[in-house]
Short mmCIF file of C-alpha atoms in Angstrom, two decimals:
data_model
loop_
_atom_site.label_atom_id
_atom_site.label_comp_id
_atom_site.label_asym_id
_atom_site.label_seq_id
_atom_site.Cartn_x
_atom_site.Cartn_y
_atom_site.Cartn_z
CA MET U 162 17.50 18.12 15.17
CA GLU U 163 16.74 17.87 11.41
CA HIS U 164 17.60 14.25 11.65
CA LEU U 165 15.60 13.72 14.73
CA GLU U 166 12.46 15.49 13.36
CA LEU U 167 12.61 13.32 10.02
CA PHE U 168 13.17 10.13 12.10
CA PHE U 169 9.95 10.75 14.21
CA LYS U 170 8.16 11.92 11.23
CA SER U 171 8.54 8.98 9.29
CA ILE U 172 7.72 6.72 11.84
CA PHE U 173 4.41 8.29 13.45
CA ILE U 174 3.16 10.98 11.29
CA ASP U 175 3.92 9.56 7.77
CA ASN U 176 3.68 5.97 8.77
CA MET U 177 3.82 3.79 5.88
CA VAL U 178 0.76 1.80 6.78
CA PHE U 179 -1.31 4.40 8.43
CA ALA U 180 -0.84 7.30 6.49
CA THR U 181 0.04 6.11 2.94
CA PHE U 182 -1.21 2.50 2.98
CA LEU U 183 1.77 1.21 1.60
CA GLY U 184 2.76 -2.45 1.82
CA MET U 185 -0.88 -3.34 2.90
CA CYS U 186 -0.83 -6.65 1.06
CA SER U 187 2.02 -8.21 2.94
CA TYR U 188 0.56 -6.45 6.08
CA LEU U 189 -2.62 -8.06 5.69
CA ALA U 190 -1.32 -11.60 4.44
CA VAL U 191 1.42 -11.94 7.01
CA SER U 192 0.07 -10.51 10.26
CA LYS U 193 -1.81 -13.63 11.59
CA LYS U 194 1.20 -14.55 14.06
CA VAL U 195 3.44 -12.22 15.93
CA SER U 196 6.36 -14.13 15.34
CA THR U 197 6.18 -14.05 11.32
CA ALA U 198 5.30 -10.34 11.69
CA VAL U 199 8.41 -9.60 13.39
CA GLY U 200 10.58 -11.56 10.84
CA LEU U 201 8.93 -9.79 7.80
CA GLY U 202 9.22 -6.16 9.90
CA ALA U 203 12.62 -6.63 10.47
CA ALA U 204 13.44 -7.74 6.83
CA VAL U 205 11.61 -4.55 5.80
CA ILE U 206 13.56 -2.15 7.78
CA PHE U 207 16.85 -3.84 6.64
CA VAL U 208 15.98 -3.54 2.76
CA LEU U 209 14.65 -0.06 3.24
CA ALA U 210 17.81 0.93 4.88
CA ILE U 211 19.77 -0.32 1.78
CA THR U 212 17.73 0.59 -0.93
CA VAL U 213 16.62 4.23 -0.16
CA PRO U 214 20.08 5.53 0.21
CA LEU U 215 21.17 3.46 -2.93
CA ASN U 216 18.00 5.16 -4.77
CA TRP U 217 19.06 8.34 -3.47
CA LEU U 218 22.28 8.41 -5.13
CA LEU U 219 20.85 7.13 -8.29
CA ASP U 220 18.35 10.06 -8.23
CA GLN U 221 21.04 12.60 -7.43
CA TYR U 222 23.70 11.40 -9.84
CA ILE U 223 21.78 9.97 -12.91
CA LEU U 224 18.10 10.57 -12.75
CA GLN U 225 17.34 14.18 -11.80
CA PRO U 226 17.37 16.92 -14.28
CA GLY U 227 20.71 18.23 -14.76
CA ALA U 228 22.33 15.35 -12.69
CA LEU U 229 24.46 14.18 -15.18
CA SER U 230 26.59 17.11 -15.29
CA TRP U 231 29.39 15.62 -13.37
CA LEU U 232 29.97 13.79 -16.93
CA GLY U 233 30.79 17.17 -18.56
CA ASP U 234 28.44 20.20 -19.38
CA GLU U 235 27.20 18.74 -22.71
CA TYR U 236 25.18 16.36 -20.45
CA ALA U 237 23.79 18.82 -18.15
CA ALA U 238 20.65 19.32 -20.09
CA TYR U 239 19.47 15.48 -19.93
CA ASP U 240 16.42 14.77 -17.68
CA LEU U 241 16.13 10.99 -17.20
CA SER U 242 13.45 11.49 -14.48
CA PHE U 243 11.02 9.30 -16.49
CA LEU U 244 13.35 6.43 -15.96
CA SER U 245 13.09 6.51 -12.24
CA PHE U 246 10.35 3.83 -12.00
CA ILE U 247 12.35 1.19 -13.93
CA MET U 248 15.73 2.06 -12.21
CA PHE U 249 14.23 1.99 -8.81
CA ILE U 250 12.68 -1.38 -9.16
CA ALA U 251 15.57 -2.95 -10.70
CA THR U 252 17.80 -1.69 -7.99
CA ILE U 253 15.22 -3.02 -5.45
CA ALA U 254 14.83 -6.40 -6.94
CA THR U 255 18.87 -6.81 -7.53
CA MET U 256 19.52 -5.67 -4.01
CA VAL U 257 16.95 -8.13 -2.59
CA GLN U 258 18.45 -10.97 -4.33
CA LEU U 259 22.05 -9.87 -3.46
CA VAL U 260 21.00 -9.24 0.12
CA GLU U 261 19.47 -12.96 0.12
CA ILE U 262 22.63 -14.47 -1.23
CA ILE U 263 24.86 -12.58 1.33
CA VAL U 264 22.85 -13.28 4.18
CA GLU U 265 22.55 -16.98 3.36
CA LYS U 266 26.45 -17.18 3.12
CA PHE U 267 27.27 -15.47 6.17
CA SER U 268 24.55 -15.83 8.48
CA PRO U 269 22.46 -18.81 8.08
CA SER U 270 20.64 -18.21 11.39
CA LEU U 271 19.60 -14.90 10.19
CA TYR U 272 18.84 -16.47 6.76
CA ASN U 273 16.39 -18.69 8.36
CA SER U 274 14.57 -16.27 10.09
CA LEU U 275 14.57 -13.62 7.34
CA GLY U 276 14.94 -16.11 4.37
CA ILE U 277 11.30 -16.83 3.35
CA PHE U 278 10.29 -13.04 3.40
CA LEU U 279 13.03 -11.76 1.42
CA PRO U 280 11.83 -12.81 -1.98
CA LEU U 281 8.39 -11.27 -0.87
CA ILE U 282 9.84 -7.92 -0.32
CA ALA U 283 10.96 -7.15 -3.77
CA VAL U 284 7.13 -6.63 -4.58
CA ASN U 285 6.39 -5.03 -1.25
CA CYS U 286 5.03 -1.71 -2.23
CA ALA U 287 6.44 0.12 1.10
CA ILE U 288 9.90 -0.48 -0.52
CA LEU U 289 9.38 1.20 -3.71
CA GLY U 290 7.10 3.53 -1.95
CA GLY U 291 10.11 4.68 0.26
CA SER U 292 12.24 5.33 -2.64
CA LEU U 293 9.52 7.18 -4.52
CA PHE U 294 8.58 9.24 -1.67
CA MET U 295 12.28 9.88 -0.99
CA GLN U 296 12.21 11.30 -4.30
CA SER U 297 9.12 13.53 -4.29
CA ARG U 298 10.00 14.87 -0.91
CA GLU U 299 13.38 16.12 -2.09
CA ILE U 300 15.40 14.77 0.71
CA GLU U 301 18.66 16.51 0.84
CA THR U 302 21.60 14.42 1.84
CA LEU U 303 22.58 10.81 1.99
CA ALA U 304 22.51 10.72 5.74
CA LEU U 305 19.03 11.87 5.62
CA ALA U 306 18.07 9.36 3.20
CA LEU U 307 19.33 6.67 5.33
CA ASN U 308 17.57 8.18 8.23
CA TYR U 309 14.34 8.12 6.18
CA GLY U 310 14.59 4.68 5.18
CA VAL U 311 15.25 3.06 8.67
CA GLY U 312 12.60 5.42 10.10
CA SER U 313 9.78 4.32 7.50
CA GLY U 314 10.93 0.76 8.05
CA ILE U 315 10.42 1.15 11.84
CA GLY U 316 7.12 2.61 11.36
CA TRP U 317 6.01 -0.50 9.01
CA PHE U 318 7.64 -2.74 11.77
CA LEU U 319 5.44 -1.17 14.49
CA ALA U 320 2.17 -1.25 12.52
CA ILE U 321 2.53 -4.76 11.56
CA LEU U 322 3.58 -5.95 15.00
CA ALA U 323 0.63 -3.98 16.62
CA ILE U 324 -2.07 -5.68 14.07
CA ALA U 325 -0.55 -9.25 14.78
CA ALA U 326 -0.72 -8.60 18.42
CA ILE U 327 -4.43 -7.74 18.06
CA ARG U 328 -5.39 -10.39 15.56
CA GLU U 329 -3.68 -13.01 17.86
CA LYS U 330 -6.08 -11.62 20.58
CA ILE U 331 -9.15 -11.02 18.48
CA ARG U 332 -9.37 -14.78 17.87
CA TYR U 333 -11.20 -15.05 21.41
CA SER U 334 -13.68 -12.41 20.65
CA ASN U 335 -17.10 -12.92 19.21
CA VAL U 336 -16.82 -11.18 15.81
CA PRO U 337 -19.93 -11.22 13.72
CA PRO U 338 -19.21 -14.24 11.16
CA ALA U 339 -19.34 -12.26 7.97
CA LEU U 340 -16.51 -9.71 9.37
CA ARG U 341 -14.21 -12.46 10.82
CA GLY U 342 -10.63 -12.51 9.25
CA LEU U 343 -10.23 -9.88 6.45
CA GLY U 344 -13.19 -7.57 7.31
CA ILE U 345 -12.57 -6.93 11.23
CA THR U 346 -8.80 -6.34 10.25
CA PHE U 347 -9.56 -3.77 7.85
CA ILE U 348 -11.79 -2.01 10.41
CA ILE U 349 -9.19 -2.28 13.24
CA THR U 350 -6.68 -0.81 10.76
CA GLY U 351 -8.75 1.96 10.17
CA LEU U 352 -9.36 2.75 13.73
CA MET U 353 -5.76 2.44 14.27
CA ALA U 354 -4.99 4.89 11.53
CA ILE U 355 -7.49 7.44 13.18
CA GLY U 356 -5.26 6.91 16.16
CA PHE U 357 -2.10 7.49 14.41
CA MET U 358 -3.48 10.75 12.87
CA SER U 359 -3.36 12.29 16.38
CA PHE U 360 0.47 12.25 16.03
CA GLY U 361 0.12 14.91 13.43
CA GLY U 362 0.53 17.66 15.67
CA MET U 363 3.75 16.20 17.22
CA LEU U 364 6.56 18.23 15.45
CA THR U 365 4.65 21.54 14.65
CA GLY U 366 5.42 23.19 18.10
CA GLY U 367 8.67 24.81 17.24
CA GLU U 368 12.35 23.94 17.91
CA GLU U 369 12.34 24.08 21.55
CA GLU U 370 9.02 22.49 22.32
CA ALA U 371 9.53 19.62 19.85
CA LYS U 372 11.39 17.32 22.40
CA PRO U 373 9.02 17.26 25.22
CA GLU U 374 6.05 16.74 22.70
CA VAL U 375 7.62 13.85 21.50
CA LYS U 376 7.89 12.42 25.12
CA THR U 377 4.32 12.84 25.94
CA ALA U 378 3.30 11.43 22.78
CA VAL U 379 5.10 8.13 23.44
CA ILE U 380 3.72 8.19 26.79
CA GLU U 381 0.18 8.43 25.28
CA VAL U 382 1.04 5.39 23.09
CA LYS U 383 1.98 3.39 26.21
CA LYS U 384 -1.06 4.14 27.85
CA GLU U 385 -3.07 3.07 25.05
CA ASP U 386 -1.29 -0.17 24.80
CA VAL U 387 -2.20 -0.54 28.64
CA LYS U 388 -5.79 0.05 28.09
CA LYS U 389 -5.85 -2.17 24.98
CA GLU U 390 -4.11 -4.97 26.99
CA LYS U 391 -6.80 -4.46 29.80
CA ALA U 392 -9.64 -4.60 27.36
CA THR U 393 -8.29 -7.99 25.62
CA LEU U 394 -7.54 -9.34 29.12
CA LYS U 395 -10.95 -8.66 30.40
CA ALA U 396 -12.46 -10.27 27.22
CA ASP U 397 -10.27 -13.34 27.84
CA LEU U 398 -11.47 -13.65 31.47
CA GLU U 399 -15.24 -13.32 30.39
CA ILE U 400 -14.69 -16.05 27.74
CA ALA U 401 -13.09 -18.29 30.55
CA GLU U 402 -15.87 -17.35 32.78
CA ASN U 403 -18.43 -18.52 30.06
CA ILE U 404 -16.52 -21.55 29.39
CA ASN U 405 -16.60 -22.45 33.29
CA LYS U 406 -20.44 -21.90 33.57
CA MET X 246 -17.28 -19.60 -24.46
CA GLY X 247 -18.80 -20.16 -21.08
CA LYS X 248 -15.27 -20.86 -19.67
CA ASP X 249 -13.83 -17.70 -21.11
CA SER X 250 -16.64 -15.22 -19.91
CA ARG X 251 -16.23 -16.61 -16.47
CA LEU X 252 -12.83 -15.28 -16.60
CA ILE X 253 -14.08 -11.88 -16.77
CA LEU X 254 -17.20 -12.34 -14.65
CA ASP X 255 -15.55 -14.25 -11.62
CA PRO X 256 -13.24 -11.67 -10.54
CA LEU X 257 -16.11 -8.89 -10.43
CA ALA X 258 -17.63 -10.53 -7.35
CA ASP X 259 -17.15 -13.91 -5.82
CA ASN X 260 -13.25 -14.09 -6.66
CA ASN X 261 -12.91 -10.15 -6.61
CA PRO X 262 -9.18 -9.34 -6.24
CA ILE X 263 -9.39 -6.88 -3.39
CA THR X 264 -12.20 -8.22 -1.05
CA ILE X 265 -11.47 -11.97 -1.50
CA GLN X 266 -7.98 -12.55 -2.56
CA VAL X 267 -6.64 -9.40 -0.69
CA LEU X 268 -4.45 -8.12 -3.45
CA GLY X 269 -3.75 -4.47 -4.55
CA ILE X 270 -5.10 -2.93 -1.49
CA CYS X 271 -2.03 -0.47 -1.29
CA SER X 272 -2.88 2.03 -4.01
CA ALA X 273 -6.63 0.94 -3.85
CA LEU X 274 -7.10 3.02 -0.52
CA ALA X 275 -4.82 6.14 -0.94
CA ILE X 276 -6.47 7.56 -3.92
CA THR X 277 -10.12 6.98 -3.35
CA ALA X 278 -11.08 10.37 -1.85
CA GLU X 279 -12.42 11.40 -5.18
CA LEU X 280 -14.44 9.47 -7.94
CA GLU X 281 -12.50 10.91 -10.63
CA ALA X 282 -8.96 9.72 -9.32
CA SER X 283 -10.54 6.27 -8.60
CA ILE X 284 -11.87 5.97 -12.43
CA VAL X 285 -8.42 6.89 -13.69
CA MET X 286 -6.33 4.63 -11.48
CA SER X 287 -8.83 1.72 -12.59
CA ILE X 288 -8.19 2.59 -16.30
CA SER X 289 -4.70 2.70 -15.66
CA VAL X 290 -4.60 -0.62 -13.90
CA LEU X 291 -7.07 -2.06 -16.74
CA PHE X 292 -4.27 -0.83 -19.25
CA VAL X 293 -1.23 -2.28 -17.32
CA LEU X 294 -2.66 -5.61 -16.37
CA GLY X 295 -4.38 -6.23 -19.77
CA ILE X 296 -1.38 -5.75 -21.82
CA GLY X 297 1.15 -6.94 -19.25
CA ASN X 298 -0.83 -10.18 -18.93
CA VAL X 299 -0.48 -10.68 -22.77
CA VAL X 300 3.23 -9.69 -22.57
CA ILE X 301 4.01 -12.37 -20.10
CA SER X 302 1.93 -15.02 -21.52
CA LEU X 303 3.69 -14.83 -25.03
CA MET X 304 7.13 -14.91 -23.17
CA ARG X 305 5.94 -17.63 -20.84
CA ASN X 306 8.14 -20.32 -22.49
CA ILE X 307 11.33 -18.35 -22.93
CA ILE X 308 11.38 -16.79 -19.29
CA PRO X 309 13.98 -18.81 -17.04
CA SER X 310 11.96 -19.65 -13.89
CA LYS X 311 14.78 -18.13 -11.53
CA ILE X 312 14.73 -14.62 -12.84
CA ARG X 313 10.92 -14.36 -13.62
CA ILE X 314 10.29 -11.74 -10.88
CA ILE X 315 12.83 -9.47 -12.41
CA VAL X 316 11.59 -9.92 -16.02
CA GLN X 317 7.99 -9.46 -14.61
CA LEU X 318 9.01 -6.29 -12.95
CA ILE X 319 10.51 -4.88 -16.01
CA VAL X 320 7.72 -5.48 -18.11
CA VAL X 321 5.26 -3.56 -15.32
CA ALA X 322 7.59 -0.84 -15.06
CA THR X 323 7.69 -0.25 -18.95
CA LEU X 324 3.90 -0.14 -19.06
CA VAL X 325 3.63 1.99 -16.00
CA ILE X 326 6.08 4.57 -17.40
CA ILE X 327 3.73 4.69 -20.35
CA VAL X 328 0.70 5.35 -18.37
CA ASP X 329 2.62 7.97 -16.12
CA LEU X 330 3.74 9.96 -19.15
CA VAL X 331 0.44 9.87 -20.90
CA LEU X 332 -1.13 10.99 -17.59
CA LYS X 333 1.30 13.87 -17.26
CA ALA X 334 0.80 14.99 -20.76
CA TYR X 335 -3.24 14.82 -20.74
CA ALA X 336 -4.31 15.30 -17.40
CA TYR X 337 -1.45 17.01 -15.17
CA GLU X 338 -3.51 18.12 -12.54
CA LEU X 339 -4.77 14.66 -11.85
CA SER X 340 -1.03 13.09 -11.98
CA LYS X 341 -0.25 15.69 -9.31
CA THR X 342 -3.09 14.10 -7.25
CA LEU X 343 -2.09 10.69 -7.94
CA SER X 344 1.54 11.49 -7.30
CA VAL X 345 3.63 8.39 -6.40
CA PHE X 346 0.45 5.94 -6.58
CA VAL X 347 0.90 5.81 -10.35
CA GLY X 348 4.44 4.46 -9.88
CA LEU X 349 3.09 2.04 -7.36
CA ILE X 350 1.03 0.10 -9.69
CA ILE X 351 4.52 -1.53 -10.43
CA THR X 352 4.24 -3.26 -6.92
CA ASN X 353 0.60 -3.66 -7.09
CA CYS X 354 0.01 -7.24 -6.08
CA ILE X 355 -2.99 -7.82 -8.30
CA ILE X 356 -0.53 -7.50 -11.29
CA MET X 357 2.38 -9.53 -9.91
CA GLY X 358 -0.41 -12.07 -8.74
CA ARG X 359 -2.15 -12.58 -11.92
CA PHE X 360 1.30 -12.83 -13.82
CA GLU X 361 2.39 -15.75 -11.37
CA ALA X 362 -0.86 -17.55 -11.06
CA PHE X 363 -2.15 -17.13 -14.52
CA ALA X 364 -0.28 -15.63 -17.53
CA LEU X 365 2.63 -17.81 -16.95
CA ALA X 366 0.41 -21.12 -17.54
CA ASN X 367 -2.19 -19.90 -19.98
CA SER X 368 -2.46 -18.94 -23.62
CA PRO X 369 -2.60 -15.16 -24.49
CA TYR X 370 -6.06 -14.70 -25.29
CA ARG X 371 -7.12 -16.24 -22.06
CA SER X 372 -4.54 -14.35 -19.99
CA PHE X 373 -5.94 -11.04 -21.58
CA LEU X 374 -9.50 -11.72 -20.59
CA ASP X 375 -8.21 -12.89 -17.03
CA GLY X 376 -6.13 -9.57 -16.79
CA ILE X 377 -9.18 -7.56 -17.98
CA GLY X 378 -11.60 -9.33 -15.53
CA ASN X 379 -9.27 -8.80 -12.52
CA ALA X 380 -8.74 -5.31 -13.23
CA LEU X 381 -12.43 -4.68 -13.78
CA GLY X 382 -12.93 -6.45 -10.38
CA TYR X 383 -10.33 -4.12 -8.76
CA GLY X 384 -12.13 -0.99 -10.52
CA VAL X 385 -15.41 -1.83 -9.45
CA ILE X 386 -14.06 -1.85 -5.73
CA LEU X 387 -12.27 1.38 -6.09
CA ILE X 388 -15.22 3.17 -8.06
CA ILE X 389 -17.64 2.14 -4.93
CA VAL X 390 -15.35 3.27 -2.51
CA GLY X 391 -14.57 6.55 -4.34
CA PHE X 392 -18.26 7.16 -5.02
CA PHE X 393 -19.35 6.96 -1.23
CA ARG X 394 -16.28 8.95 -0.11
CA GLU X 395 -16.64 11.91 -2.39
CA LEU X 396 -20.67 12.06 -1.89
CA LEU X 397 -20.61 11.73 1.94
CA GLY X 398 -17.34 13.73 2.25
CA SER X 399 -17.68 16.82 -0.01
CA GLY X 400 -21.22 16.57 -1.46
CA THR X 401 -20.08 16.13 -4.90
CA LEU X 402 -19.54 13.64 -7.55
CA LEU X 403 -16.87 13.96 -10.02
CA GLY X 404 -16.56 17.43 -8.90
CA PHE X 405 -20.47 18.51 -9.38
CA PRO X 406 -22.22 19.42 -6.58
CA VAL X 407 -25.05 17.12 -6.30
CA LEU X 408 -26.39 17.72 -2.90
CA GLY X 409 -26.79 21.44 -3.29
CA ASP X 410 -24.58 24.21 -2.44
CA PRO X 411 -23.16 23.96 1.37
CA ILE X 412 -22.57 28.01 1.38
CA GLU X 413 -25.88 29.17 0.32
CA LYS X 414 -27.65 26.57 1.84
CA THR X 415 -29.52 25.03 -1.14
CA GLY X 416 -30.75 21.34 -1.82
CA LEU X 417 -30.27 19.07 1.19
CA TYR X 418 -28.09 21.90 3.11
CA ALA X 419 -31.32 23.69 3.39
CA PHE X 420 -32.47 20.78 6.20
CA GLY X 421 -29.32 21.28 8.15
CA TYR X 422 -27.38 18.48 6.45
CA GLU X 423 -23.34 18.91 6.73
CA ASN X 424 -20.65 17.12 4.72
CA ASN X 425 -18.81 14.56 6.81
CA GLY X 426 -15.22 15.96 6.33
CA PHE X 427 -13.96 12.55 8.09
CA MET X 428 -14.84 10.66 5.00
CA LEU X 429 -12.03 12.56 2.92
CA LEU X 430 -9.41 11.43 5.65
CA SER X 431 -7.61 8.21 4.60
CA PRO X 432 -8.52 5.64 7.56
CA MET X 433 -12.08 5.95 6.28
CA ALA X 434 -11.23 4.18 3.14
CA LEU X 435 -10.24 1.24 5.26
CA ILE X 436 -13.48 1.05 7.06
CA VAL X 437 -15.53 1.47 3.94
CA VAL X 438 -13.80 -1.37 2.50
CA GLY X 439 -14.23 -3.13 5.63
CA ILE X 440 -17.86 -2.53 5.24
CA ILE X 441 -18.04 -3.81 1.73
CA ILE X 442 -16.41 -7.07 2.70
CA TRP X 443 -18.87 -7.44 5.42
CA ILE X 444 -22.01 -6.89 3.05
CA GLN X 445 -20.50 -9.18 0.57
CA ARG X 446 -19.97 -12.02 2.98
CA ASN X 447 -23.24 -11.63 4.40
CA ARG X 448 -24.72 -12.09 1.15
CA ASN X 449 -22.60 -15.04 0.19
CA LYS X 450 -22.18 -17.16 3.23
CA ALA X 451 -19.60 -19.43 1.29
CA LEU X 452 -16.90 -16.61 1.67
CA ILE X 453 -17.04 -16.41 5.28
CA GLU X 454 -13.54 -17.31 6.82
CA ASP X 455 -13.81 -19.58 9.98
#
């Protein structure tokens, strides 16, 4: 139950993009086409799933106040938490390089699809943000940390997939010239974030009620998607008609 | 001299890191609900980017290009740790508000972007000016967004009530004005930045994307 709750919470309620604005730079830069967005999203899930548990171990056994007590009692008073930024970012940068080398060696096809995105990821705020939030939210076990990493990754993946799909469609719409490109993307992201805020009440209904609420929320998303699809289809039809005229 | 002053002035408007280059959005949006936090964040980035650009520029001939990303990350991380410790020592409440976003200056794309695009190829003095210019351009947007969100959202500026007292109904509130609490929520930051981009591109048609 605890796992399920954290999983849905990190995907929907604390969505990386819409609730905390992490990884916005690559989110805006790489969301012009759905296929590249999927590649980057998958790479983010992959790297978060590796780095968050690793940094959890670092945090538990090296960085936290009193974490060094496994070395002996005289080390119990050390507090190395001020080093966490540099340790986390070093872990992330090394892991990204390592993952790149391993993937290149063992799965060239995966490397071809993920390859170009991996170096980008080392400086993606979502990755470091995942580790820093994991630290500040005091996640308790390694399994939960893994869960949190994968969940946040999926949340980021969903966000970039959605915006890429909308941006592909919006090319057919008549956006005011000054808003084209970046401006309209910002405003759409804002509107999507407002939509995601409605997930806020999803897990507050108590243990027994939590499950059905999750289901309805998912159905609502589907309905919204269908509506969006319809709206874009209509817009496309109108454009087609105008061209025919 | 004219060339050097352009290094500072260009990023303020026509080559702004946030609205034109689309860098450093991550931290820009999450902390702008209050003007004070935006100002402190701008100063932190000013410090990190100014000093970092000089350090990278001084080392530009001895960094092997294969490991330059890690070297850059270490330089930034060190500077950010200094900022974080100073904030914790002198402005503890504020450092709680900024929480992880001080740490996220490390992965702020503006910083890596300027290191890669400018400091690795230019002299320390010019890199310093470029760093200051870009950090100021970033700060300007942060302060504009923070100003409107705090003014419209809670009716205060830097914590001072400027529109009157909402409970005793003085000032503007006497005419039935209400605070727009929605401005304090995170999505509005995106929409405010979107509107800034809209206004800027309307004034300067050369910036419009096709």
